[in-house]
mmCIF file of C-alpha atoms in Angstrom:
data_model
loop_
_atom_site.group_PDB
_atom_site.id
_atom_site.type_symbol
_atom_site.label_atom_id
_atom_site.label_comp_id
_atom_site.label_asym_id
_atom_site.label_seq_id
_atom_site.Cartn_x
_atom_site.Cartn_y
_atom_site.Cartn_z
ATOM 1 C CA MET A 1 95.393 -51.902 -73.173
ATOM 2 C CA GLU A 2 95.588 -49.889 -76.348
ATOM 3 C CA ARG A 3 98.822 -49.406 -78.307
ATOM 4 C CA LYS A 4 100.415 -46.380 -78.935
ATOM 5 C CA LYS A 5 101.290 -45.575 -82.877
ATOM 6 C CA TYR A 6 104.822 -44.385 -83.545
ATOM 7 C CA ARG A 7 104.897 -40.861 -85.668
ATOM 8 C CA PHE A 8 107.088 -39.990 -87.981
ATOM 9 C CA ASN A 9 107.804 -36.472 -87.468
ATOM 10 C CA ILE A 10 110.577 -34.032 -89.065
ATOM 11 C CA ILE A 11 113.249 -34.702 -86.126
ATOM 12 C CA ASP A 12 113.346 -38.094 -87.026
ATOM 13 C CA VAL A 13 113.874 -36.941 -90.935
ATOM 14 C CA PHE A 14 116.981 -34.999 -89.903
ATOM 15 C CA ILE A 15 118.217 -37.556 -87.412
ATOM 16 C CA ILE A 16 117.778 -40.036 -90.444
ATOM 17 C CA LEU A 17 119.855 -37.564 -92.627
ATOM 18 C CA ILE A 18 122.874 -36.899 -90.001
ATOM 19 C CA ILE A 19 123.282 -40.455 -89.993
ATOM 20 C CA LEU A 20 123.672 -41.109 -93.695
ATOM 21 C CA GLY A 21 125.570 -38.154 -93.836
ATOM 22 C CA LEU A 22 128.377 -39.151 -91.465
ATOM 23 C CA ILE A 23 128.112 -42.889 -93.456
ATOM 24 C CA ALA A 24 128.504 -40.873 -96.713
ATOM 25 C CA LEU A 25 131.950 -38.912 -94.900
ATOM 26 C CA LEU A 26 133.122 -42.415 -93.979
ATOM 27 C CA ALA A 27 132.904 -44.155 -96.912
ATOM 28 C CA TYR A 28 134.418 -41.251 -99.012
ATOM 29 C CA VAL A 29 137.219 -40.964 -96.604
ATOM 30 C CA PHE A 30 137.927 -44.923 -95.818
ATOM 31 C CA ILE A 31 136.875 -46.056 -99.196
ATOM 32 C CA PHE A 32 136.970 -43.518 -102.302
ATOM 33 C CA ASN A 33 139.628 -41.518 -101.117
ATOM 34 C CA ASN A 34 141.994 -44.279 -101.127
ATOM 35 C CA LYS A 35 145.132 -42.237 -101.903
ATOM 36 C CA SER A 36 147.216 -45.610 -102.154
ATOM 37 C CA ASN A 37 146.907 -45.470 -105.950
ATOM 38 C CA GLU A 38 148.553 -42.134 -106.691
ATOM 39 C CA ASN A 39 151.854 -42.223 -108.025
ATOM 40 C CA LYS A 40 154.473 -41.655 -105.274
ATOM 41 C CA GLU A 41 157.739 -39.936 -106.508
ATOM 42 C CA ILE A 42 161.116 -42.096 -105.523
ATOM 43 C CA ALA A 43 164.217 -40.724 -105.323
ATOM 44 C CA GLU A 44 167.969 -42.144 -104.470
ATOM 45 C CA VAL A 45 168.931 -39.156 -101.798
ATOM 46 C CA GLU A 46 172.447 -38.936 -100.419
ATOM 47 C CA CYS A 47 171.987 -37.810 -96.849
ATOM 48 C CA VAL A 48 175.187 -36.446 -94.679
ATOM 49 C CA VAL A 49 174.277 -36.627 -90.800
ATOM 50 C CA GLU A 50 176.542 -35.431 -88.112
ATOM 51 C CA VAL A 51 176.244 -37.247 -84.846
ATOM 52 C CA SER A 52 178.178 -35.732 -81.676
ATOM 53 C CA GLY A 53 179.259 -36.877 -78.635
ATOM 54 C CA ILE A 54 179.796 -40.470 -79.274
ATOM 55 C CA ASN A 55 182.458 -42.323 -76.561
ATOM 56 C CA GLU A 56 185.529 -43.344 -78.041
ATOM 57 C CA ILE A 57 184.827 -46.895 -77.071
ATOM 58 C CA PHE A 58 182.286 -47.155 -79.698
ATOM 59 C CA ARG A 59 185.082 -45.962 -82.565
ATOM 60 C CA ASP A 60 184.417 -49.099 -84.992
ATOM 61 C CA LYS A 61 180.555 -49.231 -85.158
ATOM 62 C CA PHE A 62 180.688 -46.876 -87.797
ATOM 63 C CA ASN A 63 181.910 -48.775 -91.038
ATOM 64 C CA LEU A 64 181.599 -48.330 -94.793
ATOM 65 C CA GLY A 65 178.842 -50.611 -96.318
ATOM 66 C CA ASP A 66 176.775 -50.543 -92.718
ATOM 67 C CA ILE A 67 173.047 -50.390 -92.961
ATOM 68 C CA ILE A 68 170.961 -47.487 -91.333
ATOM 69 C CA LYS A 69 167.527 -48.237 -89.868
ATOM 70 C CA ASN A 70 164.634 -46.035 -88.652
ATOM 71 C CA VAL A 71 164.811 -47.031 -84.706
ATOM 72 C CA ASN A 72 160.790 -47.173 -84.506
ATOM 73 C CA ASN A 73 160.319 -49.658 -86.783
ATOM 74 C CA GLN A 74 163.749 -51.011 -88.203
ATOM 75 C CA LYS A 75 163.013 -50.466 -91.520
ATOM 76 C CA PRO A 76 166.677 -49.973 -93.308
ATOM 77 C CA ILE A 77 166.540 -46.401 -94.536
ATOM 78 C CA GLY A 78 170.350 -46.206 -96.199
ATOM 79 C CA THR A 79 173.562 -47.854 -96.508
ATOM 80 C CA ILE A 80 176.846 -45.738 -95.920
ATOM 81 C CA THR A 81 178.458 -44.679 -98.533
ATOM 82 C CA GLU A 82 181.685 -43.087 -97.262
ATOM 83 C CA THR A 83 183.842 -43.772 -94.756
ATOM 84 C CA PRO A 84 182.675 -41.815 -91.633
ATOM 85 C CA GLU A 85 184.761 -39.367 -90.974
ATOM 86 C CA ARG A 86 185.713 -39.044 -87.195
ATOM 87 C CA ARG A 87 186.506 -35.578 -85.379
ATOM 88 C CA ARG A 88 187.033 -34.819 -81.605
ATOM 89 C CA THR A 89 184.416 -33.200 -80.066
ATOM 90 C CA VAL A 90 184.487 -29.556 -79.382
ATOM 91 C CA THR A 91 182.939 -27.764 -76.946
ATOM 92 C CA THR A 92 182.734 -23.601 -76.129
ATOM 93 C CA ALA A 93 183.885 -21.953 -72.793
ATOM 94 C CA PHE A 94 185.398 -18.978 -71.889
ATOM 95 C CA ASP A 95 188.682 -17.793 -70.896
ATOM 96 C CA GLU A 96 188.672 -15.544 -67.703
ATOM 97 C CA LYS A 97 192.320 -14.612 -68.401
ATOM 98 C CA THR A 98 191.879 -13.472 -71.695
ATOM 99 C CA GLY A 99 188.442 -12.715 -71.677
ATOM 100 C CA SER A 100 187.476 -14.617 -74.387
ATOM 101 C CA GLU A 101 185.861 -17.799 -76.009
ATOM 102 C CA VAL A 102 188.101 -21.452 -75.963
ATOM 103 C CA TYR A 103 187.327 -24.179 -77.839
ATOM 104 C CA PRO A 104 188.842 -27.116 -75.909
ATOM 105 C CA GLU A 105 188.244 -30.702 -76.946
ATOM 106 C CA VAL A 106 186.441 -33.207 -75.102
ATOM 107 C CA GLU A 107 188.150 -35.868 -73.481
ATOM 108 C CA ARG A 108 186.891 -39.490 -74.836
ATOM 109 C CA LEU A 109 184.267 -38.243 -77.189
ATOM 110 C CA ASP A 110 184.096 -37.930 -80.981
ATOM 111 C CA ASP A 111 182.097 -36.545 -83.653
ATOM 112 C CA TYR A 112 181.206 -38.310 -86.970
ATOM 113 C CA ILE A 113 179.770 -37.469 -90.187
ATOM 114 C CA ILE A 114 177.804 -39.869 -91.890
ATOM 115 C CA THR A 115 177.043 -40.250 -95.673
ATOM 116 C CA PHE A 116 174.494 -42.939 -96.471
ATOM 117 C CA VAL A 117 172.128 -43.194 -99.925
ATOM 118 C CA GLY A 118 168.542 -44.359 -99.564
ATOM 119 C CA LYS A 119 165.408 -44.385 -101.256
ATOM 120 C CA ALA A 120 163.099 -41.837 -100.290
ATOM 121 C CA GLU A 121 159.818 -40.457 -101.089
ATOM 122 C CA LYS A 122 159.477 -37.009 -101.852
ATOM 123 C CA THR A 123 156.449 -35.617 -99.898
ATOM 124 C CA ASP A 124 155.552 -31.822 -99.264
ATOM 125 C CA ARG A 125 157.159 -32.249 -95.775
ATOM 126 C CA GLY A 126 160.239 -33.491 -96.946
ATOM 127 C CA TYR A 127 161.479 -36.999 -98.023
ATOM 128 C CA LEU A 128 160.035 -39.887 -96.302
ATOM 129 C CA PHE A 129 162.923 -42.704 -95.625
ATOM 130 C CA ALA A 130 160.719 -45.645 -94.590
ATOM 131 C CA ASP A 131 158.731 -44.081 -92.352
ATOM 132 C CA MET A 132 160.577 -41.225 -91.164
ATOM 133 C CA TYR A 133 161.062 -37.854 -92.275
ATOM 134 C CA LEU A 134 164.900 -36.493 -92.779
ATOM 135 C CA ASN A 135 165.221 -32.662 -93.388
ATOM 136 C CA VAL A 136 168.215 -30.415 -93.216
ATOM 137 C CA CYS A 137 168.951 -28.630 -90.087
ATOM 138 C CA GLU A 138 166.704 -30.876 -88.058
ATOM 139 C CA PRO A 139 167.784 -33.757 -85.629
ATOM 140 C CA CYS A 140 167.072 -36.889 -86.498
ATOM 141 C CA THR A 141 167.530 -40.434 -84.484
ATOM 142 C CA ILE A 142 169.046 -43.640 -86.631
ATOM 143 C CA GLN A 143 170.418 -47.036 -85.909
ATOM 144 C CA ILE A 144 173.329 -48.797 -87.183
ATOM 145 C CA GLY A 145 174.039 -51.971 -86.270
ATOM 146 C CA ASP A 146 172.920 -52.293 -82.406
ATOM 147 C CA MET A 147 173.961 -48.540 -81.476
ATOM 148 C CA GLN A 148 171.031 -45.716 -81.727
ATOM 149 C CA CYS A 149 172.152 -41.960 -81.954
ATOM 150 C CA THR A 150 170.961 -39.075 -82.904
ATOM 151 C CA GLY A 151 172.592 -36.268 -85.015
ATOM 152 C CA THR A 152 171.483 -33.449 -87.338
ATOM 153 C CA CYS A 153 170.957 -33.862 -91.100
ATOM 154 C CA ILE A 154 173.652 -31.500 -92.721
ATOM 155 C CA LYS A 155 172.903 -31.863 -96.107
ATOM 156 C CA MET A 156 170.917 -33.783 -98.209
ATOM 157 C CA THR A 157 171.370 -33.853 -102.399
ATOM 158 C CA VAL A 158 168.982 -35.900 -104.750
ATOM 159 C CA LEU A 159 170.897 -38.340 -107.064
ATOM 160 C CA ASP A 160 168.083 -38.780 -109.643
#
């Protein structure tokens, strides 16, 4: 029985070069391109969030000094710095008699304007609070105490 010798050819060279290239790419991405050493710009930011349509039985859930958290990881985002402003929820309807829009209040529902201050990292997408981006005119889901609510960021001010 005769053994066949293994011959090294050009295809083997290409395969080895491709494997070495992939190893070099992975090493660059995961080892040499570590961005955690960069200086992150951290700022103290004041955010104003409008939360709509909260049932009136939850009126005492929002108080000055409460901690606001990211609902996904329970990390604190900031602290309420002003007493939350409560307003009655208003809806839009059409009055057939007058032929115009009317804005009646919705029974047992309140809207809240919540102002809080927290530390955030400035990024190219906006400000990152505890792994959650907050941007003006975009919805956000926050947790205050044991209550989760969805609101819209209506104002953001950098305090530093």
